[in-house]
Amino acid sequence: MVVDRLIEKWSSIVEKIKNNGGKIIELAKSEPASDLEIKKKEFTLGINIPCELKNVFLENSKQLYLRWSLPEEAILPQEFREIFSGEIGWSLDGLEYWGEDSAEDYAINLKGKLTFFQVRNGDYLALDLSNDSNPPIVYWDHETDNVIPIAASFMEYLNNMTELSCIGAEIWQYEDFLGPHGIETKSEKADRWKNWFHSFQSLRFEDASELLESLFQYILYHGEVKAREVNALRQFDHSEILENVLKRLPNCHAKESKVLCLIIGEVVKNNAEAWVREQWLESSYLDPADRSYLTARCLPFEEGYPLVIEYLEGISETVVNPYEALKHLSVFQSNRVITWLEKNGRLPATNGWAELFAFSSPTWEDINKWSEMETRHQLTLIHALEEMIRERKKPYDLMQLKVYGVPNREKLVDFLMRIHDSETLNTKKSIIKKIIDNVEKII
């Protein structure tokens, strides 16, 4: 049957998404429906189920569902940035007919529709039975009560969804491909989507790493510059890598720009010194946080750190915003930042200050000193240690978050126990107990 061939393609799509780091709900397919089950459902609905849909139930399955989503880091072309997931399915038990006496006031335009799929945002995909014996597929928007044409028939809907790799099912994922009569799969925009998606699925790291251009393409698809990508890039000349990055940077959007900056910072490093200096001398097209990251990675500390501090304090009307401080200073991973924090950190400590402390290579001397300082310092210390034991996804290969110079595990545990015993609030005691239980992570 035609549907069986389509399902094979759907299985291939979700498997490739899974292999590329995406999340999937495996294709779940039940056994076909019996004639008796169909008749019972038709009796309950009060209508005959249209032939194409009925044949799918009888010849293929009475229930089917799959869902995929691209990795969070994946970078889609700007025009397709909203199409990051796909979903398709049907259910005999889930069919609902909206007759004249069943539609609520808010769902006037569902009258005469047989809904076969409820979208997760509350909308429906439905067959419009007011049309003819082979009814078209429409999308009903629960917020506006609008009905939008999707396909001329159920089989056309399945074929079009297959051609577009089962995108959806929210209307904003279909919008790029909608024409006056429904989804169009032969437009220039549809071709661009199909080409991008096919390339994303098919380009393997092992093949891409052989050529610099292909490696850039792979990295810009997946949005990550981890150890594997860094090692692959290091086989190429640094000046060639920098030239490739600078060629792309002026015309890319924010996520691409961040990844390209990571390539410079993790691979090219001090070979990009001259270019990074230029970003401070003239109007830069870089995001200021990306510029601070490159400054930390590519310039000598004594040159770069004062530039970032001056910028950070210059954009503050009165006091430094903690989240701005976190963005611009955490990239240095320097103990010198803790000295800056002594003066500038404030309460609440969890508004970025503690995380900045955690990223700034605290020492045994630092935590002893801060435990004896003002309340804002003590709270920053406790929450910083909590941050350090937390499992986190790293935007790049940060050094291990740990306390440097700890004499031994026992001394650190004793230190934490003293803080624990001096606390009166159970919430703080609980945090310190959690740090003690995970102390191996920070030494």
Short mmCIF file of C-alpha atoms in Angstrom, two decimals:
data_model
loop_
_atom_site.label_atom_id
_atom_site.label_comp_id
_atom_site.label_asym_id
_atom_site.label_seq_id
_atom_site.Cartn_x
_atom_site.Cartn_y
_atom_site.Cartn_z
CA MET A 1 0.00 0.00 0.00
CA VAL A 2 1.12 3.58 -0.65
CA VAL A 3 0.92 4.45 3.05
CA ASP A 4 3.36 1.65 3.91
CA ARG A 5 5.96 3.23 1.61
CA LEU A 6 5.35 6.62 3.22
CA ILE A 7 5.80 5.15 6.69
CA GLU A 8 9.16 3.68 5.62
CA LYS A 9 10.23 7.19 4.65
CA TRP A 10 9.01 8.58 7.98
CA SER A 11 11.01 5.96 9.85
CA SER A 12 14.10 6.95 7.89
CA ILE A 13 13.55 10.64 8.69
CA VAL A 14 13.29 10.12 12.45
CA GLU A 15 16.26 7.75 12.48
CA LYS A 16 18.46 10.34 10.76
CA ILE A 17 17.24 13.06 13.12
CA LYS A 18 18.13 10.80 16.04
CA ASN A 19 21.60 10.13 14.60
CA ASN A 20 22.13 13.88 14.30
CA GLY A 21 21.46 14.48 17.98
CA GLY A 22 17.79 15.37 17.73
CA LYS A 23 14.97 14.14 19.94
CA ILE A 24 12.35 11.78 18.61
CA ILE A 25 9.25 9.94 19.66
CA GLU A 26 9.71 6.67 17.81
CA LEU A 27 7.13 5.93 15.17
CA ALA A 28 4.38 3.99 16.97
CA LYS A 29 2.00 2.08 14.74
CA SER A 30 -0.87 -0.15 15.87
CA GLU A 31 -2.54 -3.01 14.04
CA PRO A 32 -5.18 -2.27 11.38
CA ALA A 33 -8.77 -1.68 12.45
CA SER A 34 -11.43 -4.33 11.91
CA ASP A 35 -14.65 -3.74 9.97
CA LEU A 36 -16.52 -4.01 13.26
CA GLU A 37 -14.38 -1.32 14.89
CA ILE A 38 -15.01 0.99 11.95
CA LYS A 39 -18.77 0.42 12.08
CA LYS A 40 -18.89 1.05 15.83
CA LYS A 41 -16.97 4.31 15.42
CA GLU A 42 -19.20 5.43 12.54
CA PHE A 43 -22.27 4.71 14.67
CA THR A 44 -20.81 6.77 17.53
CA LEU A 45 -19.91 9.64 15.19
CA GLY A 46 -23.22 9.52 13.32
CA ILE A 47 -21.45 9.73 9.93
CA ASN A 48 -19.51 7.56 7.50
CA ILE A 49 -15.75 7.93 7.73
CA PRO A 50 -14.41 9.20 4.35
CA CYS A 51 -13.01 6.45 2.15
CA GLU A 52 -9.31 7.43 2.09
CA LEU A 53 -9.09 7.72 5.85
CA LYS A 54 -11.16 4.57 6.34
CA ASN A 55 -8.83 2.62 4.05
CA VAL A 56 -5.80 3.77 6.07
CA PHE A 57 -7.46 2.46 9.23
CA LEU A 58 -8.42 -0.85 7.62
CA GLU A 59 -5.30 -1.54 5.57
CA ASN A 60 -2.55 0.05 7.64
CA SER A 61 -3.20 1.00 11.25
CA LYS A 62 -5.94 2.42 13.41
CA GLN A 63 -3.44 4.57 15.28
CA LEU A 64 -0.07 6.06 14.34
CA TYR A 65 2.13 8.79 15.79
CA LEU A 66 5.65 10.13 15.43
CA ARG A 67 7.41 13.32 16.46
CA TRP A 68 10.90 14.70 15.93
CA SER A 69 12.74 17.84 16.95
CA LEU A 70 16.13 19.12 15.89
CA PRO A 71 18.91 19.53 18.46
CA GLU A 72 18.60 22.79 20.41
CA GLU A 73 21.97 23.89 19.05
CA ALA A 74 21.02 23.32 15.40
CA ILE A 75 21.15 26.47 13.28
CA LEU A 76 18.44 26.69 10.65
CA PRO A 77 18.41 29.18 7.80
CA GLN A 78 16.83 32.42 9.00
CA GLU A 79 13.77 31.94 6.80
CA PHE A 80 13.08 28.53 8.38
CA ARG A 81 14.05 29.29 11.98
CA GLU A 82 10.55 28.33 13.23
CA ILE A 83 10.62 24.88 11.63
CA PHE A 84 12.53 22.91 14.23
CA SER A 85 10.18 19.97 14.75
CA GLY A 86 7.85 17.61 12.95
CA GLU A 87 4.77 15.65 13.88
CA ILE A 88 2.20 13.46 12.17
CA GLY A 89 -0.42 10.96 13.21
CA TRP A 90 -4.00 9.76 13.32
CA SER A 91 -6.25 7.76 15.63
CA LEU A 92 -9.54 5.97 15.02
CA ASP A 93 -10.52 6.37 18.67
CA GLY A 94 -9.63 10.06 18.55
CA LEU A 95 -11.92 10.97 15.65
CA GLU A 96 -14.49 13.59 16.55
CA TYR A 97 -17.28 14.93 14.35
CA TRP A 98 -18.40 18.48 14.97
CA GLY A 99 -22.02 18.52 13.85
CA GLU A 100 -24.48 21.37 13.91
CA ASP A 101 -25.39 20.75 17.55
CA SER A 102 -21.89 19.89 18.82
CA ALA A 103 -19.75 22.93 18.01
CA GLU A 104 -19.31 25.39 20.85
CA ASP A 105 -19.77 29.12 20.32
CA TYR A 106 -16.02 29.57 20.07
CA ALA A 107 -15.73 26.85 17.40
CA ILE A 108 -18.36 27.87 14.88
CA ASN A 109 -16.11 27.03 11.94
CA LEU A 110 -15.55 23.46 13.15
CA LYS A 111 -19.12 22.60 12.17
CA GLY A 112 -19.15 19.91 9.52
CA LYS A 113 -15.53 18.93 10.24
CA LEU A 114 -14.14 15.53 11.27
CA THR A 115 -11.04 16.15 13.39
CA PHE A 116 -8.37 13.45 13.19
CA PHE A 117 -5.38 15.10 14.89
CA GLN A 118 -5.21 17.51 17.82
CA VAL A 119 -2.19 19.80 17.65
CA ARG A 120 -0.38 20.31 20.94
CA ASN A 121 -1.35 24.00 21.04
CA GLY A 122 -5.07 23.13 20.97
CA ASP A 123 -5.68 23.48 17.21
CA TYR A 124 -7.03 20.67 15.01
CA LEU A 125 -6.39 19.06 11.66
CA ALA A 126 -9.68 17.98 10.16
CA LEU A 127 -11.50 16.71 7.09
CA ASP A 128 -14.07 19.19 5.82
CA LEU A 129 -17.13 16.99 5.24
CA SER A 130 -19.20 19.90 3.99
CA ASN A 131 -17.30 19.66 0.72
CA ASP A 132 -17.66 16.29 -1.05
CA SER A 133 -17.08 12.53 -0.76
CA ASN A 134 -13.29 13.01 -0.83
CA PRO A 135 -13.04 15.92 1.59
CA PRO A 136 -10.09 18.30 1.82
CA ILE A 137 -7.86 18.71 4.88
CA VAL A 138 -8.10 21.95 6.82
CA TYR A 139 -6.41 23.43 9.85
CA TRP A 140 -8.60 24.96 12.55
CA ASP A 141 -7.08 27.69 14.73
CA HIS A 142 -8.59 27.60 18.25
CA GLU A 143 -7.67 31.23 18.98
CA THR A 144 -9.22 32.82 15.90
CA ASP A 145 -11.72 30.12 14.79
CA ASN A 146 -10.15 30.44 11.33
CA VAL A 147 -10.06 27.46 8.97
CA ILE A 148 -7.05 27.25 6.67
CA PRO A 149 -6.82 24.93 3.62
CA ILE A 150 -4.01 22.36 3.93
CA ALA A 151 -4.54 19.74 1.21
CA ALA A 152 -7.14 18.60 -1.32
CA SER A 153 -7.43 15.15 0.26
CA PHE A 154 -6.10 13.00 3.08
CA MET A 155 -3.63 11.19 0.81
CA GLU A 156 -2.41 14.48 -0.64
CA TYR A 157 -1.83 15.66 2.92
CA LEU A 158 0.25 12.55 3.73
CA ASN A 159 2.26 12.85 0.51
CA ASN A 160 2.95 16.55 1.00
CA MET A 161 3.96 16.03 4.62
CA THR A 162 6.34 13.28 3.53
CA GLU A 163 7.90 15.51 0.90
CA LEU A 164 8.48 18.19 3.55
CA SER A 165 9.82 15.60 6.08
CA CYS A 166 6.70 15.63 8.28
CA ILE A 167 7.12 19.18 9.53
CA GLY A 168 4.48 20.59 11.81
CA ALA A 169 1.92 20.24 13.10
CA GLU A 170 1.47 23.87 14.27
CA ILE A 171 0.23 26.22 11.58
CA TRP A 172 3.28 28.47 11.88
CA GLN A 173 5.39 25.57 10.62
CA TYR A 174 3.20 25.23 7.53
CA GLU A 175 2.95 28.94 6.79
CA ASP A 176 6.10 29.16 4.67
CA PHE A 177 4.60 26.71 2.19
CA LEU A 178 0.92 27.66 2.14
CA GLY A 179 -0.76 28.73 -1.09
CA PRO A 180 -4.40 29.59 -1.74
CA HIS A 181 -5.38 25.89 -1.87
CA GLY A 182 -3.08 24.48 0.78
CA ILE A 183 0.51 23.35 1.20
CA GLU A 184 2.64 23.69 -1.94
CA THR A 185 5.69 21.45 -2.15
CA LYS A 186 7.03 22.62 -5.52
CA SER A 187 7.70 26.27 -4.74
CA GLU A 188 11.21 27.75 -4.61
CA LYS A 189 10.90 28.10 -0.85
CA ALA A 190 9.84 24.48 -0.46
CA ASP A 191 12.82 23.42 -2.58
CA ARG A 192 15.17 25.44 -0.36
CA TRP A 193 13.74 23.76 2.73
CA LYS A 194 14.00 20.27 1.24
CA ASN A 195 17.59 20.88 0.11
CA TRP A 196 18.62 22.23 3.51
CA PHE A 197 16.94 19.45 5.45
CA HIS A 198 18.38 16.75 3.20
CA SER A 199 21.86 18.22 3.54
CA PHE A 200 21.50 18.52 7.33
CA GLN A 201 20.46 14.88 7.60
CA SER A 202 23.02 13.53 5.17
CA LEU A 203 26.25 15.40 5.95
CA ARG A 204 28.25 13.15 8.27
CA PHE A 205 31.02 14.53 10.46
CA GLU A 206 33.50 11.93 9.20
CA ASP A 207 32.99 13.08 5.62
CA ALA A 208 32.75 16.79 6.43
CA SER A 209 36.06 16.86 8.31
CA GLU A 210 38.02 16.15 5.13
CA LEU A 211 37.41 19.61 3.64
CA LEU A 212 37.38 22.93 5.47
CA GLU A 213 34.31 24.24 3.62
CA SER A 214 32.36 21.08 4.44
CA LEU A 215 33.51 21.20 8.04
CA PHE A 216 32.28 24.78 8.36
CA GLN A 217 28.96 23.72 6.86
CA TYR A 218 28.64 20.84 9.34
CA ILE A 219 29.50 23.07 12.31
CA LEU A 220 27.05 25.74 11.19
CA TYR A 221 24.34 23.10 10.84
CA HIS A 222 24.86 21.73 14.32
CA GLY A 223 25.86 24.87 16.20
CA GLU A 224 28.60 23.27 18.30
CA VAL A 225 32.34 23.69 18.60
CA LYS A 226 33.34 20.89 20.96
CA ALA A 227 36.55 18.88 21.23
CA ARG A 228 35.74 16.81 18.13
CA GLU A 229 35.19 19.86 15.94
CA VAL A 230 38.22 21.68 17.38
CA ASN A 231 40.49 18.72 16.67
CA ALA A 232 39.19 18.47 13.11
CA LEU A 233 39.73 22.20 12.51
CA ARG A 234 43.29 22.07 13.80
CA GLN A 235 44.40 20.08 10.76
CA PHE A 236 43.84 23.22 8.65
CA ASP A 237 45.92 26.39 8.48
CA HIS A 238 44.83 28.99 11.06
CA SER A 239 44.98 31.85 8.59
CA GLU A 240 42.71 29.93 6.22
CA ILE A 241 40.24 29.29 9.05
CA LEU A 242 40.27 32.95 10.06
CA GLU A 243 39.76 34.06 6.47
CA ASN A 244 36.80 31.70 6.16
CA VAL A 245 35.25 33.04 9.37
CA LEU A 246 35.73 36.70 8.47
CA LYS A 247 34.17 36.11 5.07
CA ARG A 248 31.00 34.79 6.72
CA LEU A 249 30.66 36.96 9.83
CA PRO A 250 29.27 40.22 8.38
CA ASN A 251 26.26 38.54 6.77
CA CYS A 252 25.22 35.95 9.34
CA HIS A 253 22.64 36.03 12.12
CA ALA A 254 23.30 35.89 15.86
CA LYS A 255 23.53 32.11 16.37
CA GLU A 256 25.85 31.68 13.40
CA SER A 257 27.98 34.59 14.57
CA LYS A 258 28.40 33.04 18.02
CA VAL A 259 29.53 29.74 16.50
CA LEU A 260 31.99 31.45 14.17
CA CYS A 261 33.42 33.35 17.14
CA LEU A 262 33.80 30.03 18.97
CA ILE A 263 35.85 28.74 16.05
CA ILE A 264 38.20 31.71 16.38
CA GLY A 265 38.38 31.49 20.16
CA GLU A 266 38.84 27.73 20.41
CA VAL A 267 41.08 27.18 17.38
CA VAL A 268 42.66 30.33 15.95
CA LYS A 269 43.22 32.06 19.33
CA ASN A 270 46.19 34.48 19.40
CA ASN A 271 46.56 34.28 15.63
CA ALA A 272 43.48 36.51 15.54
CA GLU A 273 44.93 39.17 17.90
CA ALA A 274 45.13 41.95 15.32
CA TRP A 275 41.56 41.45 14.16
CA VAL A 276 40.20 41.31 17.73
CA ARG A 277 41.97 44.57 18.59
CA GLU A 278 40.27 46.19 15.60
CA GLN A 279 36.88 45.34 17.12
CA TRP A 280 37.72 47.70 20.00
CA LEU A 281 39.03 50.51 17.80
CA GLU A 282 36.05 50.87 15.49
CA SER A 283 32.35 50.16 15.35
CA SER A 284 32.08 46.38 15.50
CA TYR A 285 29.34 44.24 13.98
CA LEU A 286 29.96 41.64 16.71
CA ASP A 287 27.64 41.14 19.64
CA PRO A 288 29.48 42.76 22.60
CA ALA A 289 29.40 39.48 24.54
CA ASP A 290 31.03 37.67 21.60
CA ARG A 291 33.65 40.40 21.44
CA SER A 292 34.39 39.92 25.15
CA TYR A 293 34.72 36.17 24.62
CA LEU A 294 37.18 36.70 21.75
CA THR A 295 39.09 39.23 23.84
CA ALA A 296 39.46 36.68 26.63
CA ARG A 297 40.51 33.95 24.23
CA CYS A 298 42.75 35.83 21.82
CA LEU A 299 44.40 38.77 23.61
CA PRO A 300 46.87 38.72 26.50
CA PHE A 301 44.98 38.94 29.79
CA GLU A 302 46.58 42.21 30.89
CA GLU A 303 45.48 43.80 27.62
CA GLY A 304 42.04 42.28 27.20
CA TYR A 305 40.67 42.24 30.74
CA PRO A 306 40.84 46.04 31.26
CA LEU A 307 39.08 46.58 27.92
CA VAL A 308 36.15 44.45 28.98
CA ILE A 309 35.99 45.93 32.49
CA GLU A 310 35.95 49.45 31.05
CA TYR A 311 33.19 48.49 28.59
CA LEU A 312 31.14 46.72 31.26
CA GLU A 313 31.32 49.60 33.72
CA GLY A 314 30.73 52.10 30.91
CA ILE A 315 27.37 50.62 29.90
CA SER A 316 26.11 50.72 33.50
CA GLU A 317 24.10 53.79 34.48
CA THR A 318 24.69 53.32 38.21
CA VAL A 319 25.67 49.79 39.23
CA VAL A 320 26.76 46.90 37.01
CA ASN A 321 23.99 44.57 35.87
CA PRO A 322 24.86 41.08 37.18
CA TYR A 323 23.81 39.27 34.02
CA GLU A 324 25.89 41.61 31.89
CA ALA A 325 28.82 40.94 34.22
CA LEU A 326 28.26 37.21 33.85
CA LYS A 327 28.21 37.44 30.05
CA HIS A 328 31.32 39.56 29.75
CA LEU A 329 33.55 38.33 32.58
CA SER A 330 32.84 34.60 32.95
CA VAL A 331 34.68 34.00 29.67
CA PHE A 332 37.98 34.95 31.33
CA GLN A 333 37.69 32.11 33.86
CA SER A 334 40.10 34.20 35.93
CA ASN A 335 40.57 34.49 39.67
CA ARG A 336 41.05 38.24 39.15
CA VAL A 337 37.29 38.49 38.55
CA ILE A 338 36.68 37.40 42.15
CA THR A 339 38.62 40.45 43.34
CA TRP A 340 36.34 42.61 41.17
CA LEU A 341 33.32 40.80 42.60
CA GLU A 342 34.27 41.67 46.18
CA LYS A 343 33.38 45.30 45.46
CA ASN A 344 30.70 44.96 42.80
CA GLY A 345 28.70 41.86 43.76
CA ARG A 346 25.32 42.48 45.41
CA LEU A 347 22.25 40.68 46.64
CA PRO A 348 20.44 38.64 45.51
CA ALA A 349 23.46 36.45 44.91
CA THR A 350 21.55 34.14 42.56
CA ASN A 351 21.07 36.92 40.00
CA GLY A 352 24.27 35.98 38.19
CA TRP A 353 26.85 36.88 40.83
CA ALA A 354 27.21 33.36 42.24
CA GLU A 355 27.53 31.85 38.78
CA LEU A 356 30.22 34.38 37.89
CA PHE A 357 32.13 33.47 41.07
CA ALA A 358 31.87 29.76 40.11
CA PHE A 359 33.33 30.42 36.64
CA SER A 360 36.24 32.49 37.98
CA SER A 361 38.61 29.79 39.28
CA PRO A 362 38.00 30.26 43.01
CA THR A 363 40.76 29.14 45.36
CA TRP A 364 40.83 27.64 48.83
CA GLU A 365 41.92 31.05 50.12
CA ASP A 366 38.96 32.72 48.36
CA ILE A 367 36.30 30.55 49.94
CA ASN A 368 37.81 30.90 53.40
CA LYS A 369 37.98 34.68 52.99
CA TRP A 370 34.45 35.05 51.59
CA SER A 371 32.98 32.89 54.35
CA GLU A 372 34.10 35.57 56.84
CA MET A 373 32.96 38.61 54.85
CA GLU A 374 29.61 40.37 54.53
CA THR A 375 26.32 38.56 54.05
CA ARG A 376 26.33 39.24 50.31
CA HIS A 377 29.73 37.56 50.01
CA GLN A 378 28.74 34.58 52.16
CA LEU A 379 25.56 33.97 50.16
CA THR A 380 27.44 34.37 46.87
CA LEU A 381 29.92 31.74 48.05
CA ILE A 382 27.25 29.21 49.05
CA HIS A 383 25.33 29.58 45.80
CA ALA A 384 28.56 29.55 43.77
CA LEU A 385 29.52 26.19 45.24
CA GLU A 386 26.00 25.01 44.44
CA GLU A 387 26.51 26.15 40.85
CA MET A 388 29.79 24.26 40.65
CA ILE A 389 28.23 20.87 41.43
CA ARG A 390 25.39 21.37 38.96
CA GLU A 391 25.35 19.37 35.74
CA ARG A 392 25.44 21.84 32.86
CA LYS A 393 25.76 21.96 29.12
CA LYS A 394 28.80 24.03 28.23
CA PRO A 395 28.72 26.52 25.36
CA TYR A 396 32.37 25.65 24.81
CA ASP A 397 34.99 23.53 26.57
CA LEU A 398 35.26 25.44 29.81
CA MET A 399 37.80 24.29 32.36
CA GLN A 400 36.40 22.12 35.11
CA LEU A 401 34.54 24.17 37.68
CA LYS A 402 36.46 23.49 40.88
CA VAL A 403 38.05 25.08 43.93
CA TYR A 404 41.80 25.30 43.37
CA GLY A 405 44.38 24.61 46.06
CA VAL A 406 42.17 22.60 48.43
CA PRO A 407 44.54 20.73 50.81
CA ASN A 408 42.38 17.60 50.82
CA ARG A 409 38.79 16.43 50.78
CA GLU A 410 38.52 16.22 54.56
CA LYS A 411 39.46 19.86 55.10
CA LEU A 412 36.92 21.05 52.54
CA VAL A 413 34.18 18.90 54.11
CA ASP A 414 35.08 20.19 57.59
CA PHE A 415 34.92 23.75 56.27
CA LEU A 416 31.48 23.14 54.74
CA MET A 417 30.22 21.42 57.89
CA ARG A 418 31.16 24.45 59.97
CA ILE A 419 29.14 26.67 57.64
CA HIS A 420 26.29 24.15 57.75
CA ASP A 421 26.22 24.08 61.55
CA SER A 422 26.32 27.86 61.82
CA GLU A 423 23.30 28.31 59.58
CA THR A 424 19.82 28.67 61.03
CA LEU A 425 17.76 28.45 57.82
CA ASN A 426 16.93 24.93 56.65
CA THR A 427 17.05 26.02 53.00
CA LYS A 428 20.70 27.02 53.33
CA LYS A 429 21.51 23.92 55.34
CA SER A 430 19.99 21.82 52.55
CA ILE A 431 22.14 23.55 49.91
CA ILE A 432 25.33 23.02 51.92
CA LYS A 433 24.43 19.37 52.54
CA LYS A 434 23.99 18.90 48.79
CA ILE A 435 27.41 20.46 48.18
CA ILE A 436 29.01 18.13 50.76
CA ASP A 437 27.36 15.10 49.12
CA ASN A 438 28.87 16.13 45.77
CA VAL A 439 32.16 17.59 46.98
CA GLU A 440 34.23 15.35 44.67
CA LYS A 441 32.95 17.37 41.72
CA ILE A 442 34.74 20.54 42.84
CA ILE A 443 38.15 19.31 44.00
#
